[in-house]
PDB file of C-alpha atoms in Angstrom:
ATOM      1  CA  MET A  42      -9.780  12.013 -20.583  1.00  0.00           C
ATOM      2  CA  LEU A  43     -12.651  12.471 -18.359  1.00  0.00           C
ATOM      3  CA  ILE A  44     -16.332  12.900 -19.463  1.00  0.00           C
ATOM      4  CA  LEU A  45     -18.031  15.562 -17.335  1.00  0.00           C
ATOM      5  CA  THR A  46     -21.814  15.678 -16.913  1.00  0.00           C
ATOM      6  CA  ASP A  47     -23.418  19.073 -17.467  1.00  0.00           C
ATOM      7  CA  HIS A  48     -24.280  18.807 -13.964  1.00  0.00           C
ATOM      8  CA  ALA A  49     -20.771  18.587 -13.067  1.00  0.00           C
ATOM      9  CA  ARG A  50     -19.858  21.218 -15.438  1.00  0.00           C
ATOM     10  CA  MET A  51     -22.380  23.447 -14.042  1.00  0.00           C
ATOM     11  CA  ARG A  52     -21.591  22.964 -10.061  1.00  0.00           C
ATOM     12  CA  MET A  53     -17.698  23.201 -11.276  1.00  0.00           C
ATOM     13  CA  GLN A  54     -18.735  27.187 -12.296  1.00  0.00           C
ATOM     14  CA  GLN A  55     -20.958  27.875  -9.190  1.00  0.00           C
ATOM     15  CA  ARG A  56     -18.776  26.545  -6.585  1.00  0.00           C
ATOM     16  CA  GLY A  57     -15.250  27.999  -8.694  1.00  0.00           C
ATOM     17  CA  ILE A  58     -13.528  24.944  -9.219  1.00  0.00           C
ATOM     18  CA  GLN A  59     -11.785  24.721 -12.334  1.00  0.00           C
ATOM     19  CA  GLN A  60     -10.284  22.028 -14.883  1.00  0.00           C
ATOM     20  CA  SER A  61      -7.015  21.821 -12.855  1.00  0.00           C
ATOM     21  CA  GLN A  62      -8.458  21.041  -9.680  1.00  0.00           C
ATOM     22  CA  ILE A  63     -10.169  18.242 -10.924  1.00  0.00           C
ATOM     23  CA  GLU A  64      -7.076  16.822 -12.597  1.00  0.00           C
ATOM     24  CA  TRP A  65      -4.989  17.274  -9.605  1.00  0.00           C
ATOM     25  CA  LEU A  66      -7.947  15.170  -7.243  1.00  0.00           C
ATOM     26  CA  LEU A  67      -7.720  12.648 -10.176  1.00  0.00           C
ATOM     27  CA  GLU A  68      -4.473  12.440  -9.589  1.00  0.00           C
ATOM     28  CA  PHE A  69      -3.388  12.501  -6.387  1.00  0.00           C
ATOM     29  CA  GLY A  70      -7.101  11.794  -4.561  1.00  0.00           C
ATOM     30  CA  SER A  71      -8.136   8.780  -2.197  1.00  0.00           C
ATOM     31  CA  GLU A  72     -10.715   6.841  -3.588  1.00  0.00           C
ATOM     32  CA  ARG A  73     -13.882   5.521  -1.532  1.00  0.00           C
ATOM     33  CA  TYR A  74     -16.947   3.753  -2.373  1.00  0.00           C
ATOM     34  CA  ASP A  75     -20.255   4.598  -1.185  1.00  0.00           C
ATOM     35  CA  ARG A  76     -23.074   2.102  -1.246  1.00  0.00           C
ATOM     36  CA  CYS A  77     -24.386   2.736  -4.145  1.00  0.00           C
ATOM     37  CA  GLY A  78     -21.096   1.913  -5.784  1.00  0.00           C
ATOM     38  CA  LYS A  79     -20.393   5.458  -6.671  1.00  0.00           C
ATOM     39  CA  LEU A  80     -16.661   6.305  -6.512  1.00  0.00           C
ATOM     40  CA  TRP A  81     -15.760   9.234  -4.397  1.00  0.00           C
ATOM     41  CA  LEU A  82     -12.049  11.184  -4.982  1.00  0.00           C
ATOM     42  CA  HIS A  83     -11.179  13.439  -2.075  1.00  0.00           C
ATOM     43  CA  TYR A  84      -7.874  14.831  -0.296  1.00  0.00           C
ATOM     44  CA  ASP A  85      -6.804  12.814   2.859  1.00  0.00           C
ATOM     45  CA  HIS A  86      -3.595  12.981   4.866  1.00  0.00           C
ATOM     46  CA  LYS A  87      -2.361  10.161   2.506  1.00  0.00           C
ATOM     47  CA  ALA A  88      -3.028  12.511  -0.436  1.00  0.00           C
ATOM     48  CA  LYS A  89      -1.916  15.904   0.763  1.00  0.00           C
ATOM     49  CA  LYS A  90       1.554  14.358   1.931  1.00  0.00           C
ATOM     50  CA  LEU A  91       1.922  13.213  -1.798  1.00  0.00           C
ATOM     51  CA  MET A  92       0.823  16.404  -3.392  1.00  0.00           C
ATOM     52  CA  ARG A  93       3.786  17.784  -1.190  1.00  0.00           C
ATOM     53  CA  LYS A  94       6.408  15.481  -2.557  1.00  0.00           C
ATOM     54  CA  TYR A  95       5.173  15.929  -6.296  1.00  0.00           C
ATOM     55  CA  LEU A  96       4.320  19.382  -6.564  1.00  0.00           C
ATOM     56  CA  SER A  97       6.075  23.053  -5.792  1.00  0.00           C
ATOM     57  CA  GLY A  98       4.714  25.226  -3.385  1.00  0.00           C
ATOM     58  CA  ASP A  99       3.113  27.989  -5.644  1.00  0.00           C
ATOM     59  CA  ILE A 100       0.946  25.069  -7.284  1.00  0.00           C
ATOM     60  CA  LEU A 101       0.239  23.787  -3.768  1.00  0.00           C
ATOM     61  CA  LYS A 102      -1.524  27.277  -2.684  1.00  0.00           C
ATOM     62  CA  ARG A 103      -3.703  26.952  -5.496  1.00  0.00           C
ATOM     63  CA  VAL A 104      -5.012  23.579  -4.425  1.00  0.00           C
ATOM     64  CA  LYS A 105      -8.184  23.706  -2.870  1.00  0.00           C
ATOM     65  CA  LEU A 106      -8.181  20.712  -0.662  1.00  0.00           C
ATOM     66  CA  ASP A 107     -11.860  20.892   0.503  1.00  0.00           C
ATOM     67  CA  THR A 108     -12.671  19.350  -3.310  1.00  0.00           C
ATOM     68  CA  TYR A 109     -14.566  16.527  -3.739  1.00  0.00           C
ATOM     69  CA  GLY A 110     -15.619  14.451  -7.093  1.00  0.00           C
ATOM     70  CA  VAL A 111     -17.810  11.853  -7.526  1.00  0.00           C
ATOM     71  CA  ILE A 112     -17.516   9.240 -10.523  1.00  0.00           C
ATOM     72  CA  ALA A 113     -20.165   6.436 -11.606  1.00  0.00           C
ATOM     73  CA  GLU A 114     -18.409   3.434 -11.486  1.00  0.00           C
ATOM     74  CA  GLU A 115     -20.180   1.893 -14.333  1.00  0.00           C
ATOM     75  CA  ASN A 116     -18.986   4.235 -16.949  1.00  0.00           C
ATOM     76  CA  GLY A 117     -16.389   6.278 -15.440  1.00  0.00           C
ATOM     77  CA  VAL A 118     -18.049   9.760 -15.820  1.00  0.00           C
ATOM     78  CA  LEU A 119     -17.791  12.574 -13.544  1.00  0.00           C
ATOM     79  CA  LEU A 120     -21.185  12.893 -11.737  1.00  0.00           C
ATOM     80  CA  THR A 121     -20.913  16.151  -9.618  1.00  0.00           C
ATOM     81  CA  VAL A 122     -18.475  18.286  -7.935  1.00  0.00           C
ATOM     82  CA  GLY A 123     -17.996  20.088  -4.194  1.00  0.00           C
ATOM     83  CA  HIS A 124     -16.412  21.134  -1.735  1.00  0.00           C
ATOM     84  CA  ARG A 125     -16.366  19.121   1.850  1.00  0.00           C
ATOM     85  CA  THR A 126     -17.723  20.868   4.779  1.00  0.00           C
ATOM     86  CA  LYS A 127     -17.950  17.742   6.593  1.00  0.00           C
ATOM     87  CA  ARG A 128     -16.053  14.421   7.262  1.00  0.00           C
ATOM     88  CA  PHE A 129     -16.781  11.340   5.365  1.00  0.00           C
ATOM     89  CA  HIS A 130     -18.409   8.757   7.374  1.00  0.00           C
ATOM     90  CA  ARG A 131     -16.997   5.129   6.994  1.00  0.00           C
ATOM     91  CA  TYR A 132     -19.305   2.029   6.122  1.00  0.00           C
TER      92      TYR A 132
END
């Protein structure tokens, strides 16, 4: 079970991201770490291909593929969620 901060809950409500979106992101999303050691979850081409294999067409229509989440590595708490408007840079 994932623990959400109050900030993450507030951002989910403000940005129209449902709990099911977060669950799909955790299950199918790709992982990358930033310089601060935070884990970013997002959908890349590999994740989208995997989702097409395991999810039905009706569910795929409801998935917001621009969703991302940030998890603190030390305790596994979801810090924030949002919608990507720019690409992630590789470090």
